[in-house]
Amino acid sequence: MRTEVVTLPGLPERPNEDWAAAALPASGGGGTVVVLDGVTPPAGDDGCVHDVPWFTARLGGALTELSASRSDMTLPEVLAEAIRRTADAHRDTCDLSHVRTPQATVAMARWDAVTVEFLVLSDAVLLLESPDGSVRAVLDDRLDRVPDEVLRSHEATDRLRNREGGFFTAAADPEVARRAVTGAAPRAAVRALAALTDGAARWVELFGAGDWADCFGVLGKEGAHGLLARVRSLEARSDGGAHGLLARVRSLEARSDGGAPWPKVQGEGEAASGVRRWKLHDDATAVYAVL
C-alpha cells in the first residue's frame, strides 16, 4: 500500500483551513483516509472564539483516531462521535447553536482485507478506481442543487445550512452524520482511491479540464502534488486563457439561456453584496492511496 497527502493554502499569508490524514497499520492490512475542508465564514460573528483551523484539527484528529481504531463502529457512527467530541471541547465557551458555528465538509474511506467503506458530506469528493481502470466518483450534490440566487446571499444560504431541503456539513450536531452519502465496495473491486477538497476538485468541477477518470489519471501519473500544481496553474491563467478562472467564470456569466445570471469573481475571501462568491485561489488538498 502507498499513500500521498498534499495540501496547499489558498494564500500563503492565510491559514489553511483544510485538514487531511492517512493512517496505515503496521501490518499493512488496511487503512483509513480523512479529508476535511473547513467552511470559511463570512465576516462577522459566528458565535465561536475558535478559528476554523482549530475546528478542523479537532474534528479531523477524532475522525482519524476513531476510524483507525474502532472497526466496530460504522463510518457514520465515527463521524457522529467525532462531532460530539469536538462540540464538547468548546460548548462551554461558544454558542454552538449559531448557524455559522465552525463546520467542515468531509470525505473519508476505510478499508480492510475484505471491504472498502466510504463517506462524503457536502462538496468534498471521493474517487474509487477499479482494477479495470474505471473510476467511480462518490459525491454529495445537495449544495449544487441550491439555486444560484440563494447562494448570492449569506442570509438566504444560512436558511438552508444543515436544514432539510438544503445542504449539510459537519458542525456541532452529531445527527448530521445520518445525512452523509455512504457506501461500501469489495476490497478486490478497488485498486486505488483519492479524497479531494473542492479546491482540488475544481480541476474538474470549475475548470472542466477533464472528467473524474482524467483527474484520477493525473493522480496516478503525477501524484497529488501534480494535480494541485495543475489547479494553481489554471487559477493563475486569469488573463484570458481558455481555461483560466476568470475566463471560465466570464463564460458562465455570458450564458444566455434565460436562467439566473452567473456570479462574478471576487477577490480572495471577499464578496460584494448580492453576488455569489468565488475564491481565485482556494485551499486545496488531495490524498491518493493505492491499496
PDB file of C-alpha atoms in Angstrom:
ATOM      1  CA  MET A   1       0.000   0.000   0.000  1.00  0.00           C
ATOM      2  CA  ARG A   2       1.093   3.577  -0.686  1.00  0.00           C
ATOM      3  CA  THR A   3      -0.425   6.900   0.310  1.00  0.00           C
ATOM      4  CA  GLU A   4       0.324  10.500  -0.614  1.00  0.00           C
ATOM      5  CA  VAL A   5      -1.097  13.536   1.197  1.00  0.00           C
ATOM      6  CA  VAL A   6      -0.636  17.063  -0.200  1.00  0.00           C
ATOM      7  CA  THR A   7      -2.311  20.311   0.850  1.00  0.00           C
ATOM      8  CA  LEU A   8      -1.720  23.874  -0.326  1.00  0.00           C
ATOM      9  CA  PRO A   9      -3.114  27.073   1.211  1.00  0.00           C
ATOM     10  CA  GLY A  10      -5.110  29.387  -0.991  1.00  0.00           C
ATOM     11  CA  LEU A  11      -2.807  32.228   0.020  1.00  0.00           C
ATOM     12  CA  PRO A  12       0.477  31.760   1.928  1.00  0.00           C
ATOM     13  CA  GLU A  13      -0.362  34.537   4.379  1.00  0.00           C
ATOM     14  CA  ARG A  14      -3.680  32.963   5.411  1.00  0.00           C
ATOM     15  CA  PRO A  15      -4.127  29.783   7.456  1.00  0.00           C
ATOM     16  CA  ASN A  16      -5.032  26.655   5.544  1.00  0.00           C
ATOM     17  CA  GLU A  17      -8.496  25.545   6.671  1.00  0.00           C
ATOM     18  CA  ASP A  18      -8.249  22.077   5.077  1.00  0.00           C
ATOM     19  CA  TRP A  19      -7.149  19.039   7.088  1.00  0.00           C
ATOM     20  CA  ALA A  20      -6.028  15.616   5.902  1.00  0.00           C
ATOM     21  CA  ALA A  21      -4.651  12.351   7.249  1.00  0.00           C
ATOM     22  CA  ALA A  22      -3.900   8.820   6.114  1.00  0.00           C
ATOM     23  CA  ALA A  23      -3.290   6.043   8.621  1.00  0.00           C
ATOM     24  CA  LEU A  24      -1.981   2.555   7.869  1.00  0.00           C
ATOM     25  CA  PRO A  25      -1.485  -0.236  10.409  1.00  0.00           C
ATOM     26  CA  ALA A  26       1.971  -1.723  10.749  1.00  0.00           C
ATOM     27  CA  SER A  27       0.634  -5.000   9.342  1.00  0.00           C
ATOM     28  CA  GLY A  28      -0.398  -3.249   6.133  1.00  0.00           C
ATOM     29  CA  GLY A  29      -3.759  -4.977   6.165  1.00  0.00           C
ATOM     30  CA  GLY A  30      -5.956  -1.925   5.913  1.00  0.00           C
ATOM     31  CA  GLY A  31      -6.075   1.817   6.403  1.00  0.00           C
ATOM     32  CA  THR A  32      -8.083   4.999   6.634  1.00  0.00           C
ATOM     33  CA  VAL A  33      -8.135   8.343   4.822  1.00  0.00           C
ATOM     34  CA  VAL A  34      -9.745  11.525   6.164  1.00  0.00           C
ATOM     35  CA  VAL A  35     -10.065  14.881   4.362  1.00  0.00           C
ATOM     36  CA  LEU A  36     -11.848  17.963   5.707  1.00  0.00           C
ATOM     37  CA  ASP A  37     -12.477  21.347   4.118  1.00  0.00           C
ATOM     38  CA  GLY A  38     -13.219  23.995   6.727  1.00  0.00           C
ATOM     39  CA  VAL A  39     -16.065  26.321   5.767  1.00  0.00           C
ATOM     40  CA  THR A  40     -14.841  29.918   5.707  1.00  0.00           C
ATOM     41  CA  PRO A  41     -17.489  32.029   7.487  1.00  0.00           C
ATOM     42  CA  PRO A  42     -18.400  35.495   6.209  1.00  0.00           C
ATOM     43  CA  ALA A  43     -17.028  38.386   8.206  1.00  0.00           C
ATOM     44  CA  GLY A  44     -18.892  38.886  11.459  1.00  0.00           C
ATOM     45  CA  ASP A  45     -19.970  36.901  14.462  1.00  0.00           C
ATOM     46  CA  ASP A  46     -20.136  33.103  14.250  1.00  0.00           C
ATOM     47  CA  GLY A  47     -20.647  32.522  17.967  1.00  0.00           C
ATOM     48  CA  CYS A  48     -17.249  30.845  18.433  1.00  0.00           C
ATOM     49  CA  VAL A  49     -13.972  32.030  19.942  1.00  0.00           C
ATOM     50  CA  HIS A  50     -12.021  29.486  17.866  1.00  0.00           C
ATOM     51  CA  ASP A  51     -10.973  29.717  14.245  1.00  0.00           C
ATOM     52  CA  VAL A  52     -11.726  27.209  11.501  1.00  0.00           C
ATOM     53  CA  PRO A  53      -8.278  25.509  11.581  1.00  0.00           C
ATOM     54  CA  TRP A  54      -8.816  24.779  15.296  1.00  0.00           C
ATOM     55  CA  PHE A  55     -12.097  23.113  14.452  1.00  0.00           C
ATOM     56  CA  THR A  56     -10.830  21.047  11.522  1.00  0.00           C
ATOM     57  CA  ALA A  57      -7.808  19.866  13.521  1.00  0.00           C
ATOM     58  CA  ARG A  58     -10.038  18.720  16.400  1.00  0.00           C
ATOM     59  CA  LEU A  59     -12.590  17.050  14.168  1.00  0.00           C
ATOM     60  CA  GLY A  60     -10.001  15.538  11.843  1.00  0.00           C
ATOM     61  CA  GLY A  61      -7.964  14.161  14.715  1.00  0.00           C
ATOM     62  CA  ALA A  62     -11.015  12.497  16.225  1.00  0.00           C
ATOM     63  CA  LEU A  63     -12.092  11.071  12.860  1.00  0.00           C
ATOM     64  CA  THR A  64      -8.647   9.604  12.218  1.00  0.00           C
ATOM     65  CA  GLU A  65      -8.360   8.036  15.660  1.00  0.00           C
ATOM     66  CA  LEU A  66     -11.835   6.533  15.637  1.00  0.00           C
ATOM     67  CA  SER A  67     -11.834   5.294  12.048  1.00  0.00           C
ATOM     68  CA  ALA A  68      -8.431   3.652  12.522  1.00  0.00           C
ATOM     69  CA  SER A  69      -9.033   2.118  15.953  1.00  0.00           C
ATOM     70  CA  ARG A  70     -12.770   1.372  16.142  1.00  0.00           C
ATOM     71  CA  SER A  71     -13.573  -1.159  13.457  1.00  0.00           C
ATOM     72  CA  ASP A  72     -16.738  -1.973  15.397  1.00  0.00           C
ATOM     73  CA  MET A  73     -18.168   1.459  14.501  1.00  0.00           C
ATOM     74  CA  THR A  74     -19.589   2.344  11.089  1.00  0.00           C
ATOM     75  CA  LEU A  75     -18.274   5.493   9.413  1.00  0.00           C
ATOM     76  CA  PRO A  76     -21.491   7.439  10.193  1.00  0.00           C
ATOM     77  CA  GLU A  77     -21.070   6.397  13.835  1.00  0.00           C
ATOM     78  CA  VAL A  78     -17.439   7.507  13.689  1.00  0.00           C
ATOM     79  CA  LEU A  79     -18.468  10.893  12.266  1.00  0.00           C
ATOM     80  CA  ALA A  80     -21.213  11.356  14.854  1.00  0.00           C
ATOM     81  CA  GLU A  81     -18.850  10.596  17.739  1.00  0.00           C
ATOM     82  CA  ALA A  82     -16.113  12.840  16.326  1.00  0.00           C
ATOM     83  CA  ILE A  83     -18.591  15.723  16.011  1.00  0.00           C
ATOM     84  CA  ARG A  84     -19.776  15.093  19.576  1.00  0.00           C
ATOM     85  CA  ARG A  85     -16.210  15.117  20.932  1.00  0.00           C
ATOM     86  CA  THR A  86     -15.357  18.303  19.072  1.00  0.00           C
ATOM     87  CA  ALA A  87     -18.531  20.035  20.244  1.00  0.00           C
ATOM     88  CA  ASP A  88     -17.791  19.027  23.838  1.00  0.00           C
ATOM     89  CA  ALA A  89     -14.378  20.672  23.539  1.00  0.00           C
ATOM     90  CA  HIS A  90     -15.913  24.132  23.094  1.00  0.00           C
ATOM     91  CA  ARG A  91     -19.566  24.069  24.091  1.00  0.00           C
ATOM     92  CA  ASP A  92     -18.754  25.833  27.381  1.00  0.00           C
ATOM     93  CA  THR A  93     -17.106  28.778  25.615  1.00  0.00           C
ATOM     94  CA  CYS A  94     -19.010  29.074  22.345  1.00  0.00           C
ATOM     95  CA  ASP A  95     -22.553  29.312  21.003  1.00  0.00           C
ATOM     96  CA  LEU A  96     -22.811  26.046  19.087  1.00  0.00           C
ATOM     97  CA  SER A  97     -26.383  26.834  18.071  1.00  0.00           C
ATOM     98  CA  HIS A  98     -25.144  29.641  15.800  1.00  0.00           C
ATOM     99  CA  VAL A  99     -25.810  28.710  12.170  1.00  0.00           C
ATOM    100  CA  ARG A 100     -22.239  29.678  11.257  1.00  0.00           C
ATOM    101  CA  THR A 101     -20.529  27.814  14.090  1.00  0.00           C
ATOM    102  CA  PRO A 102     -17.285  26.286  12.729  1.00  0.00           C
ATOM    103  CA  GLN A 103     -18.008  23.477  10.276  1.00  0.00           C
ATOM    104  CA  ALA A 104     -16.418  21.417   7.546  1.00  0.00           C
ATOM    105  CA  THR A 105     -17.079  19.198   4.558  1.00  0.00           C
ATOM    106  CA  VAL A 106     -15.916  15.586   4.886  1.00  0.00           C
ATOM    107  CA  ALA A 107     -14.573  12.812   2.657  1.00  0.00           C
ATOM    108  CA  MET A 108     -13.300   9.628   4.250  1.00  0.00           C
ATOM    109  CA  ALA A 109     -12.639   5.996   3.453  1.00  0.00           C
ATOM    110  CA  ARG A 110     -11.609   2.960   5.461  1.00  0.00           C
ATOM    111  CA  TRP A 111     -10.554  -0.447   4.203  1.00  0.00           C
ATOM    112  CA  ASP A 112      -9.538  -3.876   5.461  1.00  0.00           C
ATOM    113  CA  ALA A 113      -8.823  -7.157   3.708  1.00  0.00           C
ATOM    114  CA  VAL A 114     -12.459  -7.536   2.640  1.00  0.00           C
ATOM    115  CA  THR A 115     -14.255  -4.187   2.304  1.00  0.00           C
ATOM    116  CA  VAL A 116     -13.743  -0.526   1.428  1.00  0.00           C
ATOM    117  CA  GLU A 117     -16.167   1.788   3.269  1.00  0.00           C
ATOM    118  CA  PHE A 118     -16.675   5.436   2.302  1.00  0.00           C
ATOM    119  CA  LEU A 119     -18.486   8.574   3.444  1.00  0.00           C
ATOM    120  CA  VAL A 120     -18.896  12.015   1.863  1.00  0.00           C
ATOM    121  CA  LEU A 121     -20.641  15.061   3.338  1.00  0.00           C
ATOM    122  CA  SER A 122     -21.081  18.269   1.311  1.00  0.00           C
ATOM    123  CA  ASP A 123     -18.811  19.199  -1.598  1.00  0.00           C
ATOM    124  CA  ALA A 124     -15.733  17.087  -0.907  1.00  0.00           C
ATOM    125  CA  VAL A 125     -15.101  14.277  -3.427  1.00  0.00           C
ATOM    126  CA  LEU A 126     -14.079  10.638  -3.099  1.00  0.00           C
ATOM    127  CA  LEU A 127     -12.830   8.728  -6.159  1.00  0.00           C
ATOM    128  CA  LEU A 128     -12.588   4.937  -6.381  1.00  0.00           C
ATOM    129  CA  GLU A 129     -10.593   3.247  -9.132  1.00  0.00           C
ATOM    130  CA  SER A 130     -11.359  -0.357 -10.031  1.00  0.00           C
ATOM    131  CA  PRO A 131      -8.754  -2.862 -11.301  1.00  0.00           C
ATOM    132  CA  ASP A 132     -10.020  -2.355 -14.866  1.00  0.00           C
ATOM    133  CA  GLY A 133      -9.258   1.377 -14.639  1.00  0.00           C
ATOM    134  CA  SER A 134     -12.821   2.667 -14.396  1.00  0.00           C
ATOM    135  CA  VAL A 135     -13.381   5.438 -11.842  1.00  0.00           C
ATOM    136  CA  ARG A 136     -16.406   5.985  -9.612  1.00  0.00           C
ATOM    137  CA  ALA A 137     -16.992   9.422  -8.080  1.00  0.00           C
ATOM    138  CA  VAL A 138     -18.807   9.499  -4.733  1.00  0.00           C
ATOM    139  CA  LEU A 139     -20.474  12.917  -4.446  1.00  0.00           C
ATOM    140  CA  ASP A 140     -22.928  14.744  -2.218  1.00  0.00           C
ATOM    141  CA  ASP A 141     -24.639  17.088  -4.702  1.00  0.00           C
ATOM    142  CA  ARG A 142     -27.090  18.822  -2.365  1.00  0.00           C
ATOM    143  CA  LEU A 143     -25.145  22.087  -2.349  1.00  0.00           C
ATOM    144  CA  ASP A 144     -25.141  22.030  -6.165  1.00  0.00           C
ATOM    145  CA  ARG A 145     -28.929  21.892  -6.092  1.00  0.00           C
ATOM    146  CA  VAL A 146     -29.202  25.152  -4.155  1.00  0.00           C
ATOM    147  CA  PRO A 147     -30.240  27.885  -6.640  1.00  0.00           C
ATOM    148  CA  ASP A 148     -27.638  30.497  -7.535  1.00  0.00           C
ATOM    149  CA  GLU A 149     -29.945  33.274  -6.382  1.00  0.00           C
ATOM    150  CA  VAL A 150     -29.846  31.755  -2.883  1.00  0.00           C
ATOM    151  CA  LEU A 151     -26.073  31.353  -2.851  1.00  0.00           C
ATOM    152  CA  ARG A 152     -25.671  35.033  -3.690  1.00  0.00           C
ATOM    153  CA  SER A 153     -26.958  35.883  -0.209  1.00  0.00           C
ATOM    154  CA  HIS A 154     -25.290  34.886   3.059  1.00  0.00           C
ATOM    155  CA  GLU A 155     -28.604  35.080   4.880  1.00  0.00           C
ATOM    156  CA  ALA A 156     -30.502  33.006   2.325  1.00  0.00           C
ATOM    157  CA  THR A 157     -27.728  30.405   2.312  1.00  0.00           C
ATOM    158  CA  ASP A 158     -27.819  30.230   6.114  1.00  0.00           C
ATOM    159  CA  ARG A 159     -31.504  29.348   5.997  1.00  0.00           C
ATOM    160  CA  LEU A 160     -30.609  26.161   4.076  1.00  0.00           C
ATOM    161  CA  ARG A 161     -27.446  25.306   6.014  1.00  0.00           C
ATOM    162  CA  ASN A 162     -27.898  21.992   7.836  1.00  0.00           C
ATOM    163  CA  ARG A 163     -31.614  22.085   7.087  1.00  0.00           C
ATOM    164  CA  GLU A 164     -33.926  19.656   5.327  1.00  0.00           C
ATOM    165  CA  GLY A 165     -34.181  20.657   1.677  1.00  0.00           C
ATOM    166  CA  GLY A 166     -30.800  22.373   1.884  1.00  0.00           C
ATOM    167  CA  PHE A 167     -27.285  21.039   2.405  1.00  0.00           C
ATOM    168  CA  PHE A 168     -25.348  19.569   5.319  1.00  0.00           C
ATOM    169  CA  THR A 169     -21.887  19.984   6.838  1.00  0.00           C
ATOM    170  CA  ALA A 170     -20.165  18.612   9.931  1.00  0.00           C
ATOM    171  CA  ALA A 171     -20.680  21.290  12.587  1.00  0.00           C
ATOM    172  CA  ALA A 172     -21.932  20.700  16.147  1.00  0.00           C
ATOM    173  CA  ASP A 173     -24.874  18.313  15.709  1.00  0.00           C
ATOM    174  CA  PRO A 174     -23.902  14.597  15.604  1.00  0.00           C
ATOM    175  CA  GLU A 175     -27.217  13.805  13.894  1.00  0.00           C
ATOM    176  CA  VAL A 176     -25.865  15.264  10.645  1.00  0.00           C
ATOM    177  CA  ALA A 177     -23.822  12.071  10.210  1.00  0.00           C
ATOM    178  CA  ARG A 178     -27.042  10.327   9.157  1.00  0.00           C
ATOM    179  CA  ARG A 179     -27.233  12.731   6.190  1.00  0.00           C
ATOM    180  CA  ALA A 180     -23.881  11.733   4.724  1.00  0.00           C
ATOM    181  CA  VAL A 181     -23.541   9.835   1.453  1.00  0.00           C
ATOM    182  CA  THR A 182     -22.180   6.417   2.419  1.00  0.00           C
ATOM    183  CA  GLY A 183     -21.475   3.033   0.900  1.00  0.00           C
ATOM    184  CA  ALA A 184     -19.095   0.127   0.615  1.00  0.00           C
ATOM    185  CA  ALA A 185     -17.349  -1.891  -2.075  1.00  0.00           C
ATOM    186  CA  PRO A 186     -15.452  -5.182  -2.061  1.00  0.00           C
ATOM    187  CA  ARG A 187     -11.759  -4.603  -1.445  1.00  0.00           C
ATOM    188  CA  ALA A 188     -10.984  -6.583  -4.593  1.00  0.00           C
ATOM    189  CA  ALA A 189     -13.026  -4.069  -6.628  1.00  0.00           C
ATOM    190  CA  VAL A 190     -10.939  -1.048  -5.535  1.00  0.00           C
ATOM    191  CA  ARG A 191      -7.333  -0.728  -6.690  1.00  0.00           C
ATOM    192  CA  ALA A 192      -6.830   2.857  -5.512  1.00  0.00           C
ATOM    193  CA  LEU A 193      -8.773   5.801  -4.117  1.00  0.00           C
ATOM    194  CA  ALA A 194      -8.494   9.546  -3.705  1.00  0.00           C
ATOM    195  CA  ALA A 195     -10.130  12.138  -1.467  1.00  0.00           C
ATOM    196  CA  LEU A 196     -10.265  15.784  -2.593  1.00  0.00           C
ATOM    197  CA  THR A 197     -11.442  19.065  -1.155  1.00  0.00           C
ATOM    198  CA  ASP A 198     -13.304  21.301  -3.592  1.00  0.00           C
ATOM    199  CA  GLY A 199     -10.143  23.374  -4.026  1.00  0.00           C
ATOM    200  CA  ALA A 200      -8.559  20.349  -5.720  1.00  0.00           C
ATOM    201  CA  ALA A 201     -11.764  19.065  -7.352  1.00  0.00           C
ATOM    202  CA  ARG A 202     -12.184  22.380  -9.213  1.00  0.00           C
ATOM    203  CA  TRP A 203      -9.829  20.940 -11.869  1.00  0.00           C
ATOM    204  CA  VAL A 204     -12.943  19.046 -12.970  1.00  0.00           C
ATOM    205  CA  GLU A 205     -15.855  20.954 -11.458  1.00  0.00           C
ATOM    206  CA  LEU A 206     -14.894  24.544 -12.278  1.00  0.00           C
ATOM    207  CA  PHE A 207     -12.248  24.458 -14.984  1.00  0.00           C
ATOM    208  CA  GLY A 208     -13.576  21.444 -16.884  1.00  0.00           C
ATOM    209  CA  ALA A 209     -10.007  20.351 -17.637  1.00  0.00           C
ATOM    210  CA  GLY A 210     -11.130  16.706 -17.684  1.00  0.00           C
ATOM    211  CA  ASP A 211     -13.582  14.282 -16.120  1.00  0.00           C
ATOM    212  CA  TRP A 212     -13.125  12.282 -12.906  1.00  0.00           C
ATOM    213  CA  ALA A 213     -11.335   9.471 -14.743  1.00  0.00           C
ATOM    214  CA  ASP A 214      -8.928  12.026 -16.210  1.00  0.00           C
ATOM    215  CA  CYS A 215      -8.419  13.506 -12.742  1.00  0.00           C
ATOM    216  CA  PHE A 216      -7.563  10.092 -11.342  1.00  0.00           C
ATOM    217  CA  GLY A 217      -5.184   9.572 -14.241  1.00  0.00           C
ATOM    218  CA  VAL A 218      -3.313  12.737 -13.249  1.00  0.00           C
ATOM    219  CA  LEU A 219      -3.084  11.477  -9.668  1.00  0.00           C
ATOM    220  CA  GLY A 220      -1.713   8.141 -10.853  1.00  0.00           C
ATOM    221  CA  LYS A 221       0.908   9.662 -13.167  1.00  0.00           C
ATOM    222  CA  GLU A 222       1.837  12.921 -11.402  1.00  0.00           C
ATOM    223  CA  GLY A 223       0.729  12.320  -7.821  1.00  0.00           C
ATOM    224  CA  ALA A 224      -1.345  14.557  -5.596  1.00  0.00           C
ATOM    225  CA  HIS A 225       1.157  17.384  -5.933  1.00  0.00           C
ATOM    226  CA  GLY A 226       0.867  17.208  -9.708  1.00  0.00           C
ATOM    227  CA  LEU A 227      -2.902  17.644  -9.573  1.00  0.00           C
ATOM    228  CA  LEU A 228      -2.658  20.636  -7.229  1.00  0.00           C
ATOM    229  CA  ALA A 229       0.044  22.203  -9.397  1.00  0.00           C
ATOM    230  CA  ARG A 230      -2.301  21.926 -12.376  1.00  0.00           C
ATOM    231  CA  VAL A 231      -5.068  23.639 -10.397  1.00  0.00           C
ATOM    232  CA  ARG A 232      -2.790  26.505  -9.392  1.00  0.00           C
ATOM    233  CA  SER A 233      -1.646  26.894 -12.996  1.00  0.00           C
ATOM    234  CA  LEU A 234      -5.246  27.167 -14.198  1.00  0.00           C
ATOM    235  CA  GLU A 235      -6.088  29.653 -11.443  1.00  0.00           C
ATOM    236  CA  ALA A 236      -3.122  31.789 -12.483  1.00  0.00           C
ATOM    237  CA  ARG A 237      -4.268  31.962 -16.108  1.00  0.00           C
ATOM    238  CA  SER A 238      -6.609  34.861 -15.430  1.00  0.00           C
ATOM    239  CA  ASP A 239      -5.561  36.906 -18.468  1.00  0.00           C
ATOM    240  CA  GLY A 240      -7.937  35.415 -20.991  1.00  0.00           C
ATOM    241  CA  GLY A 241      -6.589  31.873 -21.218  1.00  0.00           C
ATOM    242  CA  ALA A 242      -9.141  29.329 -22.377  1.00  0.00           C
ATOM    243  CA  HIS A 243      -9.259  27.512 -19.043  1.00  0.00           C
ATOM    244  CA  GLY A 244      -8.290  30.298 -16.617  1.00  0.00           C
ATOM    245  CA  LEU A 245     -10.598  31.045 -13.707  1.00  0.00           C
ATOM    246  CA  LEU A 246     -11.649  34.499 -14.823  1.00  0.00           C
ATOM    247  CA  ALA A 247     -12.162  33.301 -18.391  1.00  0.00           C
ATOM    248  CA  ARG A 248     -14.185  30.316 -17.169  1.00  0.00           C
ATOM    249  CA  VAL A 249     -16.487  32.390 -14.983  1.00  0.00           C
ATOM    250  CA  ARG A 250     -16.822  35.130 -17.607  1.00  0.00           C
ATOM    251  CA  SER A 251     -18.022  32.405 -19.983  1.00  0.00           C
ATOM    252  CA  LEU A 252     -20.577  31.265 -17.420  1.00  0.00           C
ATOM    253  CA  GLU A 253     -21.723  34.845 -16.905  1.00  0.00           C
ATOM    254  CA  ALA A 254     -22.300  35.177 -20.621  1.00  0.00           C
ATOM    255  CA  ARG A 255     -24.759  32.297 -20.742  1.00  0.00           C
ATOM    256  CA  SER A 256     -27.979  33.481 -22.310  1.00  0.00           C
ATOM    257  CA  ASP A 257     -30.224  30.514 -21.589  1.00  0.00           C
ATOM    258  CA  GLY A 258     -32.698  32.550 -19.565  1.00  0.00           C
ATOM    259  CA  GLY A 259     -31.504  31.249 -16.207  1.00  0.00           C
ATOM    260  CA  ALA A 260     -30.264  33.276 -13.286  1.00  0.00           C
ATOM    261  CA  PRO A 261     -27.101  35.288 -14.078  1.00  0.00           C
ATOM    262  CA  TRP A 262     -23.845  33.585 -13.128  1.00  0.00           C
ATOM    263  CA  PRO A 263     -21.661  35.024 -10.357  1.00  0.00           C
ATOM    264  CA  LYS A 264     -18.830  37.472 -10.700  1.00  0.00           C
ATOM    265  CA  VAL A 265     -15.325  36.621  -9.488  1.00  0.00           C
ATOM    266  CA  GLN A 266     -14.443  38.407  -6.273  1.00  0.00           C
ATOM    267  CA  GLY A 267     -11.140  38.818  -4.501  1.00  0.00           C
ATOM    268  CA  GLU A 268      -9.863  36.117  -2.159  1.00  0.00           C
ATOM    269  CA  GLY A 269     -12.369  35.825   0.680  1.00  0.00           C
ATOM    270  CA  GLU A 270     -14.260  38.949  -0.357  1.00  0.00           C
ATOM    271  CA  ALA A 271     -17.628  39.431  -1.992  1.00  0.00           C
ATOM    272  CA  ALA A 272     -19.730  42.408  -2.950  1.00  0.00           C
ATOM    273  CA  SER A 273     -23.276  42.335  -1.654  1.00  0.00           C
ATOM    274  CA  GLY A 274     -25.684  40.385  -3.806  1.00  0.00           C
ATOM    275  CA  VAL A 275     -23.293  38.156  -5.782  1.00  0.00           C
ATOM    276  CA  ARG A 276     -22.187  34.583  -5.371  1.00  0.00           C
ATOM    277  CA  ARG A 277     -18.645  34.249  -4.058  1.00  0.00           C
ATOM    278  CA  TRP A 278     -15.678  32.582  -5.750  1.00  0.00           C
ATOM    279  CA  LYS A 279     -12.124  32.367  -4.447  1.00  0.00           C
ATOM    280  CA  LEU A 280      -9.449  32.967  -7.033  1.00  0.00           C
ATOM    281  CA  HIS A 281      -7.169  30.666  -5.011  1.00  0.00           C
ATOM    282  CA  ASP A 282      -8.761  28.172  -2.630  1.00  0.00           C
ATOM    283  CA  ASP A 283      -7.155  25.860  -0.086  1.00  0.00           C
ATOM    284  CA  ALA A 284      -6.590  22.616  -1.991  1.00  0.00           C
ATOM    285  CA  THR A 285      -5.992  19.134  -0.586  1.00  0.00           C
ATOM    286  CA  ALA A 286      -5.638  15.731  -2.233  1.00  0.00           C
ATOM    287  CA  VAL A 287      -4.994  12.326  -0.685  1.00  0.00           C
ATOM    288  CA  TYR A 288      -4.101   9.465  -3.048  1.00  0.00           C
ATOM    289  CA  ALA A 289      -3.905   5.884  -1.824  1.00  0.00           C
ATOM    290  CA  VAL A 290      -3.011   2.720  -3.721  1.00  0.00           C
ATOM    291  CA  LEU A 291      -4.470  -0.197  -1.779  1.00  0.00           C
TER     292      LEU A 291
END
